[in-house]
mmCIF file of C-alpha atoms in Angstrom:
data_model
loop_
_atom_site.group_PDB
_atom_site.id
_atom_site.type_symbol
_atom_site.label_atom_id
_atom_site.label_comp_id
_atom_site.label_asym_id
_atom_site.label_seq_id
_atom_site.Cartn_x
_atom_site.Cartn_y
_atom_site.Cartn_z
ATOM 1 C CA MET A 1 -19.419 -63.629 59.075
ATOM 2 C CA PHE A 2 -17.165 -60.727 58.080
ATOM 3 C CA ARG A 3 -19.810 -58.254 59.231
ATOM 4 C CA TYR A 4 -18.496 -58.994 62.739
ATOM 5 C CA PHE A 5 -14.952 -57.945 61.864
ATOM 6 C CA LYS A 6 -14.959 -55.256 64.575
ATOM 7 C CA ASP A 7 -15.734 -57.908 67.164
ATOM 8 C CA LEU A 8 -12.189 -59.214 66.784
ATOM 9 C CA GLU A 9 -10.964 -56.046 68.483
ATOM 10 C CA LYS A 10 -13.390 -56.698 71.335
ATOM 11 C CA LEU A 11 -12.073 -60.250 71.574
ATOM 12 C CA ALA A 12 -8.464 -59.032 71.626
ATOM 13 C CA ASP A 13 -9.335 -56.621 74.442
ATOM 14 C CA ALA A 14 -11.217 -59.317 76.375
ATOM 15 C CA LEU A 15 -8.345 -61.834 76.286
ATOM 16 C CA HIS A 16 -5.634 -60.906 78.762
ATOM 17 C CA VAL A 17 -2.137 -62.080 79.617
ATOM 18 C CA GLU A 18 -3.475 -63.891 82.681
ATOM 19 C CA HIS A 19 -5.541 -66.125 80.385
ATOM 20 C CA PHE A 20 -2.481 -67.792 78.851
ATOM 21 C CA ALA A 21 0.594 -66.915 80.924
ATOM 22 C CA THR A 22 2.250 -69.518 83.148
ATOM 23 C CA MET A 23 1.053 -68.404 86.579
ATOM 24 C CA GLY A 24 0.069 -69.690 90.008
ATOM 25 C CA ASP A 25 0.903 -73.323 90.716
ATOM 26 C CA GLU A 26 2.162 -73.750 87.143
ATOM 27 C CA LEU A 27 4.959 -71.239 87.674
ATOM 28 C CA LYS A 28 8.116 -73.216 88.483
ATOM 29 C CA CYS A 29 10.778 -71.498 90.552
ATOM 30 C CA ARG A 30 14.260 -72.411 91.807
ATOM 31 C CA ASP A 31 15.987 -71.463 95.028
ATOM 32 C CA SER A 32 19.098 -69.286 95.008
ATOM 33 C CA GLN A 33 21.018 -72.012 96.879
ATOM 34 C CA ASP A 34 20.348 -74.719 94.280
ATOM 35 C CA LEU A 35 23.353 -76.198 92.530
ATOM 36 C CA ALA A 36 23.827 -74.564 89.152
ATOM 37 C CA VAL A 37 24.592 -77.856 87.358
ATOM 38 C CA GLU A 38 21.348 -79.391 88.651
ATOM 39 C CA VAL A 39 19.312 -76.334 87.714
ATOM 40 C CA LEU A 40 20.767 -76.508 84.220
ATOM 41 C CA ALA A 41 19.854 -80.196 83.899
ATOM 42 C CA TRP A 42 16.351 -79.529 85.251
ATOM 43 C CA MET A 43 15.788 -76.645 82.817
ATOM 44 C CA GLU A 44 17.016 -78.705 79.871
ATOM 45 C CA ALA A 45 14.750 -81.590 80.847
ATOM 46 C CA HIS A 46 11.708 -79.282 80.939
ATOM 47 C CA ASN A 47 12.873 -77.174 77.983
ATOM 48 C CA PHE A 48 12.810 -74.024 80.126
ATOM 49 C CA ASP A 49 14.875 -71.097 78.876
ATOM 50 C CA ILE A 50 13.943 -68.738 81.718
ATOM 51 C CA VAL A 51 12.943 -69.464 85.327
ATOM 52 C CA PRO A 52 12.421 -67.166 88.313
ATOM 53 C CA VAL A 53 14.676 -67.635 91.337
ATOM 54 C CA GLU A 54 13.582 -67.238 94.939
ATOM 55 C CA LYS A 55 15.811 -65.670 97.564
ATOM 56 C CA ASP A 56 14.810 -65.032 101.170
ATOM 57 C CA GLY A 57 11.194 -65.867 100.304
ATOM 58 C CA GLU A 58 10.989 -63.360 97.450
ATOM 59 C CA LYS A 59 10.817 -64.233 93.734
ATOM 60 C CA SER A 60 12.942 -61.305 92.655
ATOM 61 C CA PHE A 61 15.659 -62.940 90.533
ATOM 62 C CA PHE A 62 15.818 -65.086 87.374
ATOM 63 C CA ILE A 63 18.137 -67.356 85.428
ATOM 64 C CA ASP A 64 18.543 -67.385 81.643
ATOM 65 C CA ARG A 65 19.712 -70.884 80.681
ATOM 66 C CA GLY A 66 21.541 -69.842 77.523
ATOM 67 C CA LYS A 67 23.259 -66.788 79.012
ATOM 68 C CA ASP A 68 23.777 -67.554 82.706
ATOM 69 C CA LEU A 69 24.405 -71.298 82.986
ATOM 70 C CA THR A 70 27.596 -71.813 80.978
ATOM 71 C CA ASP A 71 31.103 -72.821 82.133
ATOM 72 C CA LEU A 72 29.847 -73.942 85.550
ATOM 73 C CA ALA A 73 32.245 -74.735 88.362
ATOM 74 C CA ASP A 74 31.840 -77.810 90.572
ATOM 75 C CA GLY A 75 29.527 -77.117 93.495
ATOM 76 C CA GLU A 76 28.569 -73.670 92.222
ATOM 77 C CA ILE A 77 25.125 -72.397 93.282
ATOM 78 C CA ILE A 78 22.875 -70.252 91.101
ATOM 79 C CA ALA A 79 23.126 -67.341 93.525
ATOM 80 C CA ASN A 80 26.377 -66.575 91.723
ATOM 81 C CA ARG A 81 24.657 -66.510 88.333
ATOM 82 C CA MET A 82 21.140 -65.162 88.862
ATOM 83 C CA LYS A 83 20.103 -61.660 87.831
ATOM 84 C CA PRO A 84 17.642 -59.313 89.565
ATOM 85 C CA ILE A 85 14.210 -58.674 88.077
ATOM 86 C CA ASN A 86 14.718 -54.936 88.103
ATOM 87 C CA PHE A 87 12.739 -54.144 84.964
ATOM 88 C CA LYS A 88 9.065 -53.392 84.435
ATOM 89 C CA MET A 89 6.857 -56.464 84.292
ATOM 90 C CA VAL A 90 3.716 -56.842 82.168
ATOM 91 C CA HIS A 91 0.440 -56.512 84.064
ATOM 92 C CA PRO A 92 -1.849 -59.585 84.016
ATOM 93 C CA ASP A 93 -4.679 -57.442 82.575
ATOM 94 C CA VAL A 94 -2.750 -56.422 79.451
ATOM 95 C CA SER A 95 -4.561 -57.512 76.258
ATOM 96 C CA ILE A 96 -3.377 -60.450 74.191
ATOM 97 C CA LYS A 97 -2.592 -58.110 71.310
ATOM 98 C CA ASP A 98 -0.327 -55.893 73.419
ATOM 99 C CA ALA A 99 1.241 -58.992 74.950
ATOM 100 C CA LEU A 100 2.181 -60.320 71.525
ATOM 101 C CA THR A 101 3.740 -56.937 70.741
ATOM 102 C CA GLU A 102 5.786 -57.248 73.921
ATOM 103 C CA LEU A 103 6.946 -60.704 72.876
ATOM 104 C CA VAL A 104 8.244 -59.240 69.621
ATOM 105 C CA LYS A 105 10.495 -56.931 71.624
ATOM 106 C CA LYS A 106 11.722 -59.305 74.330
ATOM 107 C CA LYS A 107 11.041 -62.899 73.150
ATOM 108 C CA TRP A 108 9.750 -63.548 76.708
ATOM 109 C CA PHE A 109 8.531 -61.441 79.627
ATOM 110 C CA PHE A 110 7.592 -61.672 83.280
ATOM 111 C CA VAL A 111 4.055 -60.955 84.449
ATOM 112 C CA GLY A 112 3.575 -58.998 87.633
ATOM 113 C CA ILE A 113 1.832 -56.275 89.571
ATOM 114 C CA ASP A 114 4.219 -53.513 90.563
ATOM 115 C CA SER A 115 7.294 -55.472 91.726
ATOM 116 C CA GLU A 116 5.434 -58.677 92.661
ATOM 117 C CA LEU A 117 6.133 -61.518 90.218
ATOM 118 C CA LYS A 118 2.993 -63.373 89.108
ATOM 119 C CA GLY A 119 4.056 -65.356 86.058
ATOM 120 C CA ILE A 120 5.974 -65.631 82.804
ATOM 121 C CA VAL A 121 5.194 -65.782 79.086
ATOM 122 C CA THR A 122 7.465 -67.650 76.674
ATOM 123 C CA LEU A 123 7.113 -69.489 73.368
ATOM 124 C CA ALA A 124 5.498 -72.437 75.170
ATOM 125 C CA ASP A 125 2.621 -70.207 76.306
ATOM 126 C CA LEU A 126 1.681 -69.516 72.687
ATOM 127 C CA GLY A 127 0.519 -73.130 72.654
ATOM 128 C CA LYS A 128 -2.169 -72.414 75.275
ATOM 129 C CA PRO A 129 -5.865 -72.770 74.264
ATOM 130 C CA THR A 130 -6.514 -69.026 74.645
ATOM 131 C CA VAL A 131 -3.903 -68.154 72.014
ATOM 132 C CA SER A 132 -5.123 -70.903 69.681
ATOM 133 C CA PHE A 133 -8.707 -69.657 70.082
ATOM 134 C CA TYR A 134 -7.626 -66.110 69.253
ATOM 135 C CA LEU A 135 -5.605 -67.164 66.199
ATOM 136 C CA LEU A 136 -8.357 -69.446 64.878
ATOM 137 C CA SER A 137 -10.856 -66.587 65.238
ATOM 138 C CA ASN A 138 -8.562 -64.410 63.136
ATOM 139 C CA LEU A 139 -8.143 -67.143 60.523
ATOM 140 C CA LEU A 140 -11.889 -67.794 60.235
ATOM 141 C CA MET A 141 -12.535 -64.069 59.848
ATOM 142 C CA LEU A 142 -9.776 -63.860 57.247
ATOM 143 C CA GLU A 143 -11.271 -66.769 55.316
ATOM 144 C CA SER A 144 -14.728 -65.189 55.212
ATOM 145 C CA GLY A 145 -13.245 -61.858 54.116
ATOM 146 C CA LEU A 146 -11.191 -63.454 51.356
ATOM 147 C CA ARG A 147 -14.265 -65.295 50.100
ATOM 148 C CA ARG A 148 -16.246 -62.055 49.967
ATOM 149 C CA LEU A 149 -13.482 -60.263 48.083
ATOM 150 C CA LEU A 150 -13.059 -63.182 45.713
ATOM 151 C CA GLY A 151 -16.771 -63.056 44.936
ATOM 152 C CA SER A 152 -16.845 -59.346 44.171
ATOM 153 C CA TYR A 153 -13.616 -59.436 42.139
ATOM 154 C CA THR A 154 -14.874 -62.314 39.983
ATOM 155 C CA ASP A 155 -18.575 -61.282 39.819
ATOM 156 C CA THR A 156 -19.486 -64.549 41.525
ATOM 157 C CA GLN A 157 -21.889 -64.806 44.447
ATOM 158 C CA ILE A 158 -19.736 -66.527 47.068
ATOM 159 C CA PRO A 159 -21.059 -66.641 50.657
ATOM 160 C CA ASP A 160 -18.747 -65.780 53.546
ATOM 161 C CA ALA A 161 -19.023 -69.322 54.888
ATOM 162 C CA ALA A 162 -18.327 -72.319 52.678
ATOM 163 C CA PRO A 163 -21.663 -74.111 52.106
ATOM 164 C CA GLU A 164 -20.106 -77.383 51.006
ATOM 165 C CA TYR A 165 -17.550 -79.734 52.517
ATOM 166 C CA GLY A 166 -15.337 -79.565 49.444
ATOM 167 C CA ASP A 167 -15.212 -75.764 49.408
ATOM 168 C CA THR A 168 -12.069 -75.643 51.554
ATOM 169 C CA PHE A 169 -9.726 -72.864 52.657
ATOM 170 C CA PRO A 170 -6.909 -74.126 50.381
ATOM 171 C CA ARG A 171 -9.356 -74.012 47.480
ATOM 172 C CA THR A 172 -10.207 -70.385 48.303
ATOM 173 C CA ILE A 173 -6.501 -69.523 48.390
ATOM 174 C CA ASN A 174 -6.034 -71.287 45.052
ATOM 175 C CA GLU A 175 -8.857 -69.260 43.474
ATOM 176 C CA ILE A 176 -7.304 -66.044 44.770
ATOM 177 C CA ASN A 177 -4.065 -67.107 43.096
ATOM 178 C CA LYS A 178 -5.968 -67.017 39.783
ATOM 179 C CA THR A 179 -7.293 -63.487 40.434
ATOM 180 C CA LYS A 180 -4.500 -61.062 39.583
ATOM 181 C CA ASP A 181 -6.376 -57.873 40.510
ATOM 182 C CA LEU A 182 -7.178 -59.184 43.970
ATOM 183 C CA LYS A 183 -3.611 -60.337 44.591
ATOM 184 C CA THR A 184 -2.378 -56.901 43.583
ATOM 185 C CA ALA A 185 -4.887 -55.160 45.855
ATOM 186 C CA LEU A 186 -3.740 -57.287 48.806
ATOM 187 C CA ASN A 187 -0.035 -56.839 47.980
ATOM 188 C CA LEU A 188 0.394 -60.584 47.491
ATOM 189 C CA PRO A 189 3.015 -61.944 45.054
ATOM 190 C CA LEU A 190 1.729 -62.343 41.497
ATOM 191 C CA GLY A 191 3.946 -65.276 40.537
ATOM 192 C CA ASP A 192 2.432 -68.690 41.268
ATOM 193 C CA LYS A 193 5.483 -70.053 43.073
ATOM 194 C CA TYR A 194 5.956 -67.004 45.291
ATOM 195 C CA PHE A 195 2.230 -66.656 45.991
ATOM 196 C CA ARG A 196 1.986 -70.248 47.208
ATOM 197 C CA LYS A 197 5.069 -69.810 49.350
ATOM 198 C CA SER A 198 3.761 -66.572 50.869
ATOM 199 C CA THR A 199 0.349 -68.058 51.774
ATOM 200 C CA LYS A 200 1.438 -71.535 52.885
ATOM 201 C CA TYR A 201 1.658 -70.424 56.522
ATOM 202 C CA LEU A 202 -2.069 -69.616 56.493
ATOM 203 C CA ILE A 203 -3.073 -73.090 55.352
ATOM 204 C CA ASP A 204 -0.597 -74.815 57.670
ATOM 205 C CA LEU A 205 -1.671 -72.806 60.723
ATOM 206 C CA ARG A 206 -5.376 -73.255 60.026
ATOM 207 C CA ASN A 207 -4.938 -77.005 59.644
ATOM 208 C CA ALA A 208 -2.936 -77.196 62.864
ATOM 209 C CA LEU A 209 -5.480 -75.243 64.909
ATOM 210 C CA ALA A 210 -8.470 -77.040 63.400
ATOM 211 C CA HIS A 211 -6.965 -80.385 64.409
ATOM 212 C CA GLY A 212 -6.149 -79.475 67.987
ATOM 213 C CA ARG A 213 -2.522 -78.497 67.496
ATOM 214 C CA SER A 214 -1.063 -75.054 68.176
ATOM 215 C CA ILE A 215 1.226 -72.503 66.609
ATOM 216 C CA VAL A 216 4.043 -73.952 68.756
ATOM 217 C CA ASP A 217 3.662 -77.222 66.852
ATOM 218 C CA GLU A 218 4.382 -75.286 63.650
ATOM 219 C CA TYR A 219 7.197 -73.061 64.929
ATOM 220 C CA ASN A 220 9.795 -73.892 67.572
ATOM 221 C CA ASP A 221 11.281 -70.406 67.414
ATOM 222 C CA ILE A 222 9.594 -67.438 69.093
ATOM 223 C CA SER A 223 10.604 -65.021 66.316
ATOM 224 C CA GLU A 224 9.091 -67.242 63.613
ATOM 225 C CA ALA A 225 5.876 -67.741 65.598
ATOM 226 C CA ILE A 226 5.438 -64.013 66.216
ATOM 227 C CA ASP A 227 6.270 -63.255 62.572
ATOM 228 C CA CYS A 228 3.500 -65.660 61.533
ATOM 229 C CA ILE A 229 1.015 -63.922 63.850
ATOM 230 C CA ASN A 230 2.041 -60.486 62.591
ATOM 231 C CA LYS A 231 1.614 -61.530 58.947
ATOM 232 C CA LEU A 232 -1.812 -62.972 59.692
ATOM 233 C CA GLU A 233 -3.001 -59.819 61.467
ATOM 234 C CA SER A 234 -1.561 -57.563 58.757
ATOM 235 C CA LEU A 235 -3.315 -59.472 55.960
ATOM 236 C CA LEU A 236 -6.562 -59.438 57.918
ATOM 237 C CA ARG A 237 -6.323 -55.643 58.292
ATOM 238 C CA ASP A 238 -5.723 -55.302 54.541
ATOM 239 C CA VAL A 239 -8.740 -57.480 53.792
ATOM 240 C CA GLY A 240 -10.892 -55.419 56.146
ATOM 241 C CA SER A 241 -9.772 -52.149 54.559
ATOM 242 C CA LEU A 242 -10.387 -53.476 51.072
ATOM 243 C CA ILE A 243 -13.896 -54.614 51.900
ATOM 244 C CA LYS A 244 -14.746 -51.310 53.554
ATOM 245 C CA GLU A 245 -13.513 -49.050 50.762
ATOM 246 C CA ARG A 246 -11.928 -49.848 47.418
ATOM 247 C CA LYS A 247 -11.881 -48.613 43.838
ATOM 248 C CA ASN A 248 -12.686 -52.055 42.486
ATOM 249 C CA VAL A 249 -16.265 -52.009 43.718
ATOM 250 C CA TRP A 250 -17.060 -48.679 42.046
ATOM 251 C CA GLU A 251 -15.593 -49.918 38.769
ATOM 252 C CA LYS A 252 -17.752 -53.035 39.018
ATOM 253 C CA PHE A 253 -20.877 -51.076 39.907
ATOM 254 C CA VAL A 254 -20.658 -48.618 37.020
ATOM 255 C CA LYS A 255 -20.603 -51.526 34.562
ATOM 256 C CA THR A 256 -23.815 -52.943 36.032
ATOM 257 C CA HIS A 257 -26.640 -53.703 33.613
ATOM 258 C CA VAL A 258 -30.083 -52.659 34.795
ATOM 259 C CA VAL A 259 -32.649 -55.024 33.332
ATOM 260 C CA LYS A 260 -36.427 -55.365 33.553
ATOM 261 C CA ARG A 261 -37.627 -58.910 33.002
ATOM 262 C CA ILE A 262 -41.100 -59.398 31.585
ATOM 263 C CA ASP A 263 -42.764 -62.804 31.317
ATOM 264 C CA ILE A 264 -45.365 -63.146 28.538
ATOM 265 C CA LYS A 265 -47.499 -66.195 27.793
ATOM 266 C CA GLU A 266 -47.988 -66.912 24.106
ATOM 267 C CA ILE A 267 -49.565 -70.064 22.714
ATOM 268 C CA GLY A 268 -48.894 -72.054 25.848
ATOM 269 C CA LYS A 269 -45.300 -70.880 26.119
ATOM 270 C CA LEU A 270 -43.714 -68.555 28.644
ATOM 271 C CA ILE A 271 -41.550 -66.004 26.877
ATOM 272 C CA ASN A 272 -39.070 -63.922 28.820
ATOM 273 C CA ILE A 273 -38.464 -60.434 27.474
ATOM 274 C CA ARG A 274 -35.533 -58.395 28.744
ATOM 275 C CA GLU A 275 -35.724 -54.620 28.644
ATOM 276 C CA ILE A 276 -32.248 -53.174 29.045
ATOM 277 C CA TRP A 277 -32.484 -49.934 31.017
ATOM 278 C CA ALA A 278 -28.723 -49.476 31.358
ATOM 279 C CA GLY A 279 -25.918 -51.398 29.678
ATOM 280 C CA ASN A 280 -25.452 -53.087 26.330
ATOM 281 C CA ASN A 281 -27.909 -51.765 23.750
ATOM 282 C CA ALA A 282 -30.038 -50.090 26.402
ATOM 283 C CA MET A 283 -33.420 -48.615 25.469
ATOM 284 C CA PRO A 284 -33.134 -44.940 24.498
ATOM 285 C CA ASN A 285 -36.419 -44.158 26.248
ATOM 286 C CA LEU A 286 -37.644 -45.611 29.532
ATOM 287 C CA PRO A 287 -41.229 -45.889 30.851
ATOM 288 C CA MET A 288 -40.416 -43.690 33.858
ATOM 289 C CA ASN A 289 -39.454 -40.069 34.336
ATOM 290 C CA PHE A 290 -35.802 -39.207 34.917
ATOM 291 C CA PRO A 291 -33.930 -39.238 37.190
ATOM 292 C CA ILE A 292 -34.616 -42.838 38.133
ATOM 293 C CA TYR A 293 -32.988 -44.264 41.238
ATOM 294 C CA VAL A 294 -32.222 -47.971 41.371
ATOM 295 C CA ILE A 295 -31.897 -49.534 44.821
ATOM 296 C CA SER A 296 -31.122 -53.106 45.809
ATOM 297 C CA VAL A 297 -31.197 -54.213 49.413
ATOM 298 C CA ALA A 298 -29.684 -57.644 48.774
ATOM 299 C CA ASN A 299 -26.216 -58.780 49.853
ATOM 300 C CA PRO A 300 -25.114 -55.813 52.032
ATOM 301 C CA LEU A 301 -21.501 -54.796 51.349
ATOM 302 C CA GLU A 302 -21.272 -57.775 48.961
ATOM 303 C CA GLU A 303 -22.008 -60.274 51.743
ATOM 304 C CA VAL A 304 -23.888 -63.010 49.934
ATOM 305 C CA LEU A 305 -27.047 -63.821 51.904
ATOM 306 C CA SER A 306 -29.401 -66.717 51.363
ATOM 307 C CA THR A 307 -32.249 -66.445 48.851
ATOM 308 C CA ASP A 308 -34.773 -66.298 51.702
ATOM 309 C CA GLU A 309 -32.880 -63.509 53.484
ATOM 310 C CA ASN A 310 -32.608 -61.431 50.307
ATOM 311 C CA GLU A 311 -36.275 -61.950 49.445
ATOM 312 C CA GLN A 312 -37.265 -60.868 52.950
ATOM 313 C CA ARG A 313 -35.205 -57.689 52.626
ATOM 314 C CA HIS A 314 -36.687 -57.092 49.151
ATOM 315 C CA ARG A 315 -40.222 -57.365 50.555
ATOM 316 C CA GLY A 316 -39.281 -54.900 53.272
ATOM 317 C CA LEU A 317 -38.199 -52.247 50.773
ATOM 318 C CA HIS A 318 -41.290 -52.961 48.656
ATOM 319 C CA ALA A 319 -43.490 -52.239 51.673
ATOM 320 C CA ILE A 320 -41.686 -48.956 52.371
ATOM 321 C CA LEU A 321 -42.025 -47.792 48.750
ATOM 322 C CA GLU A 322 -45.728 -48.606 48.770
ATOM 323 C CA SER A 323 -46.255 -46.805 52.066
ATOM 324 C CA ARG A 324 -44.639 -43.695 50.560
ATOM 325 C CA LYS A 325 -46.881 -44.025 47.478
ATOM 326 C CA LEU A 326 -43.910 -43.853 45.120
ATOM 327 C CA LYS A 327 -43.953 -45.051 41.540
ATOM 328 C CA PHE A 328 -41.545 -47.962 41.136
ATOM 329 C CA GLU A 329 -40.764 -50.956 38.951
ATOM 330 C CA GLU A 330 -38.980 -54.168 39.821
ATOM 331 C CA VAL A 331 -35.723 -54.502 37.899
ATOM 332 C CA PHE A 332 -32.491 -56.456 38.267
ATOM 333 C CA GLY A 333 -28.916 -55.299 38.578
ATOM 334 C CA GLU A 334 -26.649 -57.690 36.713
ATOM 335 C CA SER A 335 -22.921 -57.984 36.173
ATOM 336 C CA PRO A 336 -21.941 -57.927 32.455
ATOM 337 C CA ASN A 337 -21.139 -61.658 32.579
ATOM 338 C CA GLY A 338 -24.495 -62.426 34.203
ATOM 339 C CA LYS A 339 -22.962 -64.258 37.180
ATOM 340 C CA TRP A 340 -24.138 -61.681 39.719
ATOM 341 C CA SER A 341 -27.782 -60.628 39.738
ATOM 342 C CA GLU A 342 -29.772 -58.769 42.393
ATOM 343 C CA ALA A 343 -33.469 -57.929 42.483
ATOM 344 C CA SER A 344 -33.843 -54.162 42.722
ATOM 345 C CA PHE A 345 -36.379 -51.364 42.447
ATOM 346 C CA ALA A 346 -36.303 -48.509 39.934
ATOM 347 C CA ILE A 347 -37.942 -45.546 41.652
ATOM 348 C CA GLU A 348 -39.371 -42.327 40.238
ATOM 349 C CA GLY A 349 -40.099 -39.114 42.128
ATOM 350 C CA ILE A 350 -37.614 -39.521 44.976
ATOM 351 C CA SER A 351 -34.702 -37.256 45.861
ATOM 352 C CA THR A 352 -31.083 -38.393 45.836
ATOM 353 C CA LYS A 353 -30.917 -37.800 49.597
ATOM 354 C CA ASP A 354 -33.980 -39.937 50.324
ATOM 355 C CA ALA A 355 -32.788 -42.703 47.992
ATOM 356 C CA CYS A 356 -29.404 -42.796 49.741
ATOM 357 C CA GLU A 357 -31.035 -42.854 53.170
ATOM 358 C CA LEU A 358 -33.223 -45.780 52.096
ATOM 359 C CA ALA A 359 -30.222 -47.737 50.878
ATOM 360 C CA GLN A 360 -28.314 -46.920 54.037
ATOM 361 C CA LYS A 361 -31.131 -48.359 56.164
ATOM 362 C CA PHE A 362 -30.421 -51.707 54.508
ATOM 363 C CA GLU A 363 -26.596 -51.498 54.905
ATOM 364 C CA GLN A 364 -25.978 -50.857 51.220
ATOM 365 C CA ARG A 365 -22.878 -49.267 49.775
ATOM 366 C CA ALA A 366 -24.450 -47.299 46.919
ATOM 367 C CA ILE A 367 -27.412 -46.655 44.619
ATOM 368 C CA PHE A 368 -27.689 -46.037 40.859
ATOM 369 C CA GLU A 369 -29.016 -42.906 39.231
ATOM 370 C CA LEU A 370 -30.290 -43.243 35.662
ATOM 371 C CA THR A 371 -30.713 -40.198 33.448
ATOM 372 C CA GLN A 372 -31.421 -39.953 29.755
ATOM 373 C CA ASP A 373 -27.725 -40.335 28.956
ATOM 374 C CA GLN A 374 -25.901 -41.481 32.103
ATOM 375 C CA ILE A 375 -25.743 -44.127 34.780
ATOM 376 C CA ARG A 376 -24.175 -42.852 37.986
ATOM 377 C CA VAL A 377 -22.954 -44.786 41.007
ATOM 378 C CA ILE A 378 -23.753 -42.738 44.110
ATOM 379 C CA SER A 379 -22.412 -43.871 47.473
ATOM 380 C CA VAL A 380 -24.866 -43.644 50.353
ATOM 381 C CA ASP A 381 -23.119 -40.497 51.598
ATOM 382 C CA GLY A 382 -24.412 -38.790 48.436
ATOM 383 C CA GLU A 383 -21.127 -38.655 46.516
ATOM 384 C CA CYS A 384 -21.023 -39.650 42.840
ATOM 385 C CA GLN A 385 -18.275 -42.278 42.652
ATOM 386 C CA ARG A 386 -18.433 -43.205 38.979
ATOM 387 C CA GLU A 387 -20.513 -42.477 35.873
ATOM 388 C CA ASP A 388 -20.802 -43.927 32.396
ATOM 389 C CA GLU A 389 -23.081 -43.836 29.390
ATOM 390 C CA ARG A 390 -26.423 -45.457 30.107
ATOM 391 C CA CYS A 391 -26.693 -46.804 26.569
ATOM 392 C CA ARG A 392 -23.363 -48.464 25.847
ATOM 393 C CA TYR A 393 -21.561 -51.558 24.745
ATOM 394 C CA ASP A 394 -19.425 -53.284 27.390
ATOM 395 C CA SER A 395 -16.627 -55.303 25.881
#
């Protein structure tokens, strides 16, 4: 799912103020000649903090309950208390993201075109379905991104979407709490108590939205609600940046073991022989000419695909290598702990540029170059990111 991270920006641009503001028939207005004490009672009954006021047929004034309706005199009308709307209003076409930024500044705002009042946005409007849809989209994207990072930081193949009912969001958060390097990379507190406190809002908000409630049900203060949204968006940006480019992945890659598996039948038994081409106790000599380029097309950018999807991609690369009449062998790239394994091809007689272009066609991050003495991690832009001894012992 996280491959569609950029689509969140499209969604934010597609959702406008008019999709969740109180507008049209929903916009309640008072007349300038209304008794102030009755307006106050009406606003309290409806939990309105701000309402527009109409004078001479024009909605060009407003009343702030907390600031304008105190110490009222008997028989006083709101004409004596109302204030003109003489400030710039937010256009109905403004994006939801920019609207939330405006709420941070003002706590509420009027919606209008030029000087014509069209609506209002307050805390209550954050409870509208459009806002809940937007926030849930962000939370689902965050969850898939966290799962992908958790997988690559722990050398465990974890799909973006939970495949089982019991594999819940709180469980993912709990596993991240156990992964110090990932918490550090995301600037999350290392201590258990503080980590749980700092991530509780994510679990609470996701539960609320998933069960038909809204952010307003979690926060009755506009500042707290906006702070929650800002924290969510900030963490999501950090996750996106970390997935796109991070040191951790290069450190993981350079420790990869390149292994050729050979099945031999002897006396009715199937014996599996492992030739180590790079890694612990690797073979000093390989049955191919150096440099050898190792390419996997599985799990693009560490997104764990299904076995069928990876096998289909593997067959695609196999067909390309055959069509180019290259010499190649099927090998596997494995993490030192053996939890992560990807079918790959070791290729002879290809340039670094062509190997990188092949990997890039399949949305890969990097390839491996094996020489007599070294294993190099080369990003698909051709840059060597890390190198290590090909024949080594990984502790």
